[in-house]
Short mmCIF file of C-alpha atoms in Angstrom, two decimals:
data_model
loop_
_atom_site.label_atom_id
_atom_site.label_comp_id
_atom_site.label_asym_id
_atom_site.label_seq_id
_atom_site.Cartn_x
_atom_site.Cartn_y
_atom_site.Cartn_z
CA UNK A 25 -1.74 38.43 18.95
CA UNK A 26 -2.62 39.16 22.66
CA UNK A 27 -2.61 36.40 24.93
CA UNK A 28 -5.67 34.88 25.92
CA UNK A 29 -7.33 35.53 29.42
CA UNK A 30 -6.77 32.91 31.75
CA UNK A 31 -9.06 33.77 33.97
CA UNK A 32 -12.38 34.62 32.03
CA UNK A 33 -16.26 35.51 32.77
CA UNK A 34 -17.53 32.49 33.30
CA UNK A 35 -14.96 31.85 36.41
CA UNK A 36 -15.38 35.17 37.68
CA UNK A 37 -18.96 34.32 38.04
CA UNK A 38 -18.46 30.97 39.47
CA UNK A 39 -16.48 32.70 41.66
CA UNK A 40 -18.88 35.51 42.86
CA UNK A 41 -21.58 32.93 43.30
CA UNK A 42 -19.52 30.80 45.69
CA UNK A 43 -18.84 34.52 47.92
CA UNK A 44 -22.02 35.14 47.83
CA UNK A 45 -23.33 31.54 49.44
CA UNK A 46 -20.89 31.91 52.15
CA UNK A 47 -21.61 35.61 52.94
CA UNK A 48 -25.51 34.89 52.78
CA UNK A 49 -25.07 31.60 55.31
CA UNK A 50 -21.80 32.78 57.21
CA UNK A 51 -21.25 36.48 57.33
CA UNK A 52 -18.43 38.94 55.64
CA UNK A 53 -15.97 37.25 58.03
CA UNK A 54 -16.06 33.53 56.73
CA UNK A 55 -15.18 34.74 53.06
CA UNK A 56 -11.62 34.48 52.60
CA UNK A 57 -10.07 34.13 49.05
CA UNK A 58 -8.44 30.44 49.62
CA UNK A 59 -12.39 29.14 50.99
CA UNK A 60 -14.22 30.99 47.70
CA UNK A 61 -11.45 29.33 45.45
CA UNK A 62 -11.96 25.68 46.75
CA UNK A 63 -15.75 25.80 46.48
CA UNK A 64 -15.04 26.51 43.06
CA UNK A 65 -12.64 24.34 42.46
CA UNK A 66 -9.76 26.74 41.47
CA UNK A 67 -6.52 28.27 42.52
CA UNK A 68 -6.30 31.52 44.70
CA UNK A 69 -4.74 32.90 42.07
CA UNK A 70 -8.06 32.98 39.77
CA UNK A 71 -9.21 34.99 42.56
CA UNK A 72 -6.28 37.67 43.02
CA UNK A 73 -6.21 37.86 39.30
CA UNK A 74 -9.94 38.93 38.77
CA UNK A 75 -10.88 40.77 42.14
CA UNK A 76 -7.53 41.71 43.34
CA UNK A 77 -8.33 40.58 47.05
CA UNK A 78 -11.21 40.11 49.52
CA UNK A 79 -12.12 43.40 49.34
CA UNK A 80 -12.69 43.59 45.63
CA UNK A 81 -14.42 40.11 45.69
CA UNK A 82 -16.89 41.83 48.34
CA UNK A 83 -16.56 44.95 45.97
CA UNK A 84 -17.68 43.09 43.50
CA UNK A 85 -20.79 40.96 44.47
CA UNK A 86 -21.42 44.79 45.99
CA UNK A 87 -21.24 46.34 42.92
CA UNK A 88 -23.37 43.59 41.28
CA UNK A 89 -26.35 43.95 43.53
CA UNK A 90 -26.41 47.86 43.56
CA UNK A 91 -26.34 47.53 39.33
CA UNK A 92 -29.36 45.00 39.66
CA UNK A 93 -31.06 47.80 42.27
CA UNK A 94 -30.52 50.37 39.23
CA UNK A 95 -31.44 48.22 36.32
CA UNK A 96 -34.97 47.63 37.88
CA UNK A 97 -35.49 51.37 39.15
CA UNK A 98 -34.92 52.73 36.19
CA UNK A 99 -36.77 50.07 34.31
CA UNK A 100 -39.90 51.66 35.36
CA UNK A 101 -41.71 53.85 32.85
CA UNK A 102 -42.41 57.33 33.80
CA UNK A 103 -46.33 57.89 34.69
CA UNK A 104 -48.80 60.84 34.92
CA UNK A 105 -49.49 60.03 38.20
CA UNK A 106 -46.55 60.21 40.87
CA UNK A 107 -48.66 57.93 43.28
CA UNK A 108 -49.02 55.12 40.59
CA UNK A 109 -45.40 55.45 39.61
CA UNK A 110 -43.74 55.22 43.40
CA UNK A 111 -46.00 52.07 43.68
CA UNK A 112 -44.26 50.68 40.83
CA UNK A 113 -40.90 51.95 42.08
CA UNK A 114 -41.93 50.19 45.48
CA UNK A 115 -42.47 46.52 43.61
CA UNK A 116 -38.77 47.31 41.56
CA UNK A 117 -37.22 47.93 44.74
CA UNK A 118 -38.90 44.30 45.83
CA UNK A 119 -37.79 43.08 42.70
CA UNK A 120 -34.36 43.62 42.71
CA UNK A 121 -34.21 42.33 46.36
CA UNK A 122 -35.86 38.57 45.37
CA UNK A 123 -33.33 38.69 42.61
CA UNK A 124 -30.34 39.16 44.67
CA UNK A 125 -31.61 37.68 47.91
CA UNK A 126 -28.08 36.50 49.11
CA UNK A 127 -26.65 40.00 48.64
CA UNK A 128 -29.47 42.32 49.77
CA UNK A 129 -27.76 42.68 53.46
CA UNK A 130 -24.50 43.77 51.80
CA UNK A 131 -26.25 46.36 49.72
CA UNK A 132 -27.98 47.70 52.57
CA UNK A 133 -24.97 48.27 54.13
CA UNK A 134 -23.49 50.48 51.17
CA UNK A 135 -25.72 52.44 53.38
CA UNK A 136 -24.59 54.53 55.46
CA UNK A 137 -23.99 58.22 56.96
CA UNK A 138 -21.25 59.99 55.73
CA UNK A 139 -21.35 57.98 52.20
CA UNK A 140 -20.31 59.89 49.45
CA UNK A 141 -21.16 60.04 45.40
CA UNK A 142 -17.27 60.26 44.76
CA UNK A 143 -17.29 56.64 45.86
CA UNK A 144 -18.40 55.06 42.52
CA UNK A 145 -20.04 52.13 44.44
CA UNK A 146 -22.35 54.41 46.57
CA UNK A 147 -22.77 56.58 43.62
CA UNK A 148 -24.53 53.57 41.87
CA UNK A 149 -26.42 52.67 44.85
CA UNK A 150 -27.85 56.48 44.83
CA UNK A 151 -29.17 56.04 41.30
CA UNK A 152 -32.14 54.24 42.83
CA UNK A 153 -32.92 56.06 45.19
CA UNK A 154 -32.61 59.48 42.79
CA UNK A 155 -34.77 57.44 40.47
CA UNK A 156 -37.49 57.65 43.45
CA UNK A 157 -36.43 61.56 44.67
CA UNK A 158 -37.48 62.68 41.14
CA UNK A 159 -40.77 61.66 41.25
CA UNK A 160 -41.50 62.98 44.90
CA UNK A 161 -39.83 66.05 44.02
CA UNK A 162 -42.64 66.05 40.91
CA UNK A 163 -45.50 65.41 43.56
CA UNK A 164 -44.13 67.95 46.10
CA UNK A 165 -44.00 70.42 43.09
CA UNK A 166 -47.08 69.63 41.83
CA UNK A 167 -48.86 69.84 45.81
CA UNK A 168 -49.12 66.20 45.55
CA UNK A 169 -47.07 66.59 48.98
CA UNK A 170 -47.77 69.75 49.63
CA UNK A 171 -45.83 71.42 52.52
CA UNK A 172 -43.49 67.75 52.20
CA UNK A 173 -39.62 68.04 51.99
CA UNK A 174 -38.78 65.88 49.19
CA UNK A 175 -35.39 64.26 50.88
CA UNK A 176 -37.53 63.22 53.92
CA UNK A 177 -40.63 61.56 52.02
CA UNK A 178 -37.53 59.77 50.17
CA UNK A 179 -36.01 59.05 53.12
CA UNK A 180 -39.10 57.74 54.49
CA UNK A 181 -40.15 55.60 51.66
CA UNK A 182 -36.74 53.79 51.57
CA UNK A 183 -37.36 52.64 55.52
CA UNK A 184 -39.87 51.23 54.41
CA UNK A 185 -39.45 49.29 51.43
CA UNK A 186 -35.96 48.02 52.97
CA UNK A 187 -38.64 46.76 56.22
CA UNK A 188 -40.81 45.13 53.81
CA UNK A 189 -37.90 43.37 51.41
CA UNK A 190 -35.88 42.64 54.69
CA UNK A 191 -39.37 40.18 56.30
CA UNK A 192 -39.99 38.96 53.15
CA UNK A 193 -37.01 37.63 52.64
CA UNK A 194 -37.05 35.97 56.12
CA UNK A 195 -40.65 34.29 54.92
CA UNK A 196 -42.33 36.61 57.25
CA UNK A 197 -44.76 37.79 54.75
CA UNK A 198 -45.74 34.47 53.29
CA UNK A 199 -46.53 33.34 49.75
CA UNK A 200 -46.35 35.60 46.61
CA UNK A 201 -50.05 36.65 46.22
CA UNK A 202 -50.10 37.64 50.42
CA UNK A 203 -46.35 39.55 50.21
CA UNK A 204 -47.40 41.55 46.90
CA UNK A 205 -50.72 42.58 48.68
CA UNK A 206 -48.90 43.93 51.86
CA UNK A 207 -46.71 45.82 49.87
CA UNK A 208 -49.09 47.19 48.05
CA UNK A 209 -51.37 47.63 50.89
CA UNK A 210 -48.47 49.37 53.35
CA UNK A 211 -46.96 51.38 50.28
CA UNK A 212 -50.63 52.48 49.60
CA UNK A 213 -51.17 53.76 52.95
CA UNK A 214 -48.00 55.84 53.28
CA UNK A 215 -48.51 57.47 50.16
CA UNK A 216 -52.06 58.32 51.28
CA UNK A 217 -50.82 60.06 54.55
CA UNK A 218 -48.38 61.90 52.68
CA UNK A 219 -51.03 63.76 50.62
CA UNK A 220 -52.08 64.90 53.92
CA UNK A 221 -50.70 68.34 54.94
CA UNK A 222 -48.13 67.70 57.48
CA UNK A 223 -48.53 68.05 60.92
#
């Protein structure tokens, strides 16, 4: 009979919990494997023996918010309409971010020029936004967005559903009702210039 785990899911959670709180309130720099251990109330080595180090404790909580990112993408039902389904995609996007409000800066900075899909992490990260490319590149087939390059209406959506998650979560927007309205309201508005041939 194998042994038994020491370490098992319910620490590793209470352990990525802790990271997170200190990486929302203090930055990357004030995590540190003894600090996440104590605010759990368990040795260092729970921590080397789930995420290796640090890094795979950041890794981790990176990996976690990039999965939630996917799960609610890809959640969304495919429509006739392209414009009805990238407002949807819009409110997943905002979705995910409210769920994982603590870790939506690291995700962000998965990032980044130069990333590439033969790092798993980014790779998972990409699944969102592919989950949003294949719809534009329906609506630029379809002259939705006529004359549009697909990667750059992408592109541009993603600015600004980050802008929109990243002032919401500072309170900027204010209460549910008033956020969801601006989304929909600046989400709207982009899509409508899009159908516009391009300059």
């Amino acid at each position: 009979m194998g042994r038994p785990k020491e370490h098992g899911a319910q620490t590793r959670a209470a352990l990525l919990s802790a990271a997170a709180e200190i990486l929302h309130a203090e930055g990357a720099a004030a995590v540190s494997v003894r600090r996440v251990a104590a605010a759990v109330g368990t040795t260092t080595r729970a921590v080397y023996s789930l995420f290796d180090d640090k890094d795979g404790l950041l890794r981790a909580l990176s990996v976690d918010v990039a999965e939630t990112m996917r799960r609610h993408h890809e959640a969304v039902p495919s429509q006739a309409d392209p414009i009805a389904e990238i407002v949807e995609l819009a409110l997943a996007y905002r979705a995910a971010a409210l769920e994982k409000p603590k870790l939506y800066d690291l995700f962000f900075g998965t990032v980044r020029a130069g990333a590439t899909q033969a790092d798993p992490l980014f790779a998972l990260v990409y699944r969102s936004f592919e989950r949003v490319l294949s719809v534009v590149r329906r609506a630029v087939a379809d002259g939705v967005f006529a004359g549009r390059a697909e990667f750059d209406v992408g592109r541009g959506l993603f600015a600004l559903v980050h802008g929109l998650a990243s002032l919401e979560l500072r309170g900027v927007l204010g209460g549910e009702a008033e956020a969801v309205a601006i989304w929909r309201q600046s989400v709207g508005a982009m899509l409508t210039g899009l159908r516009e041939p391009p300059a």
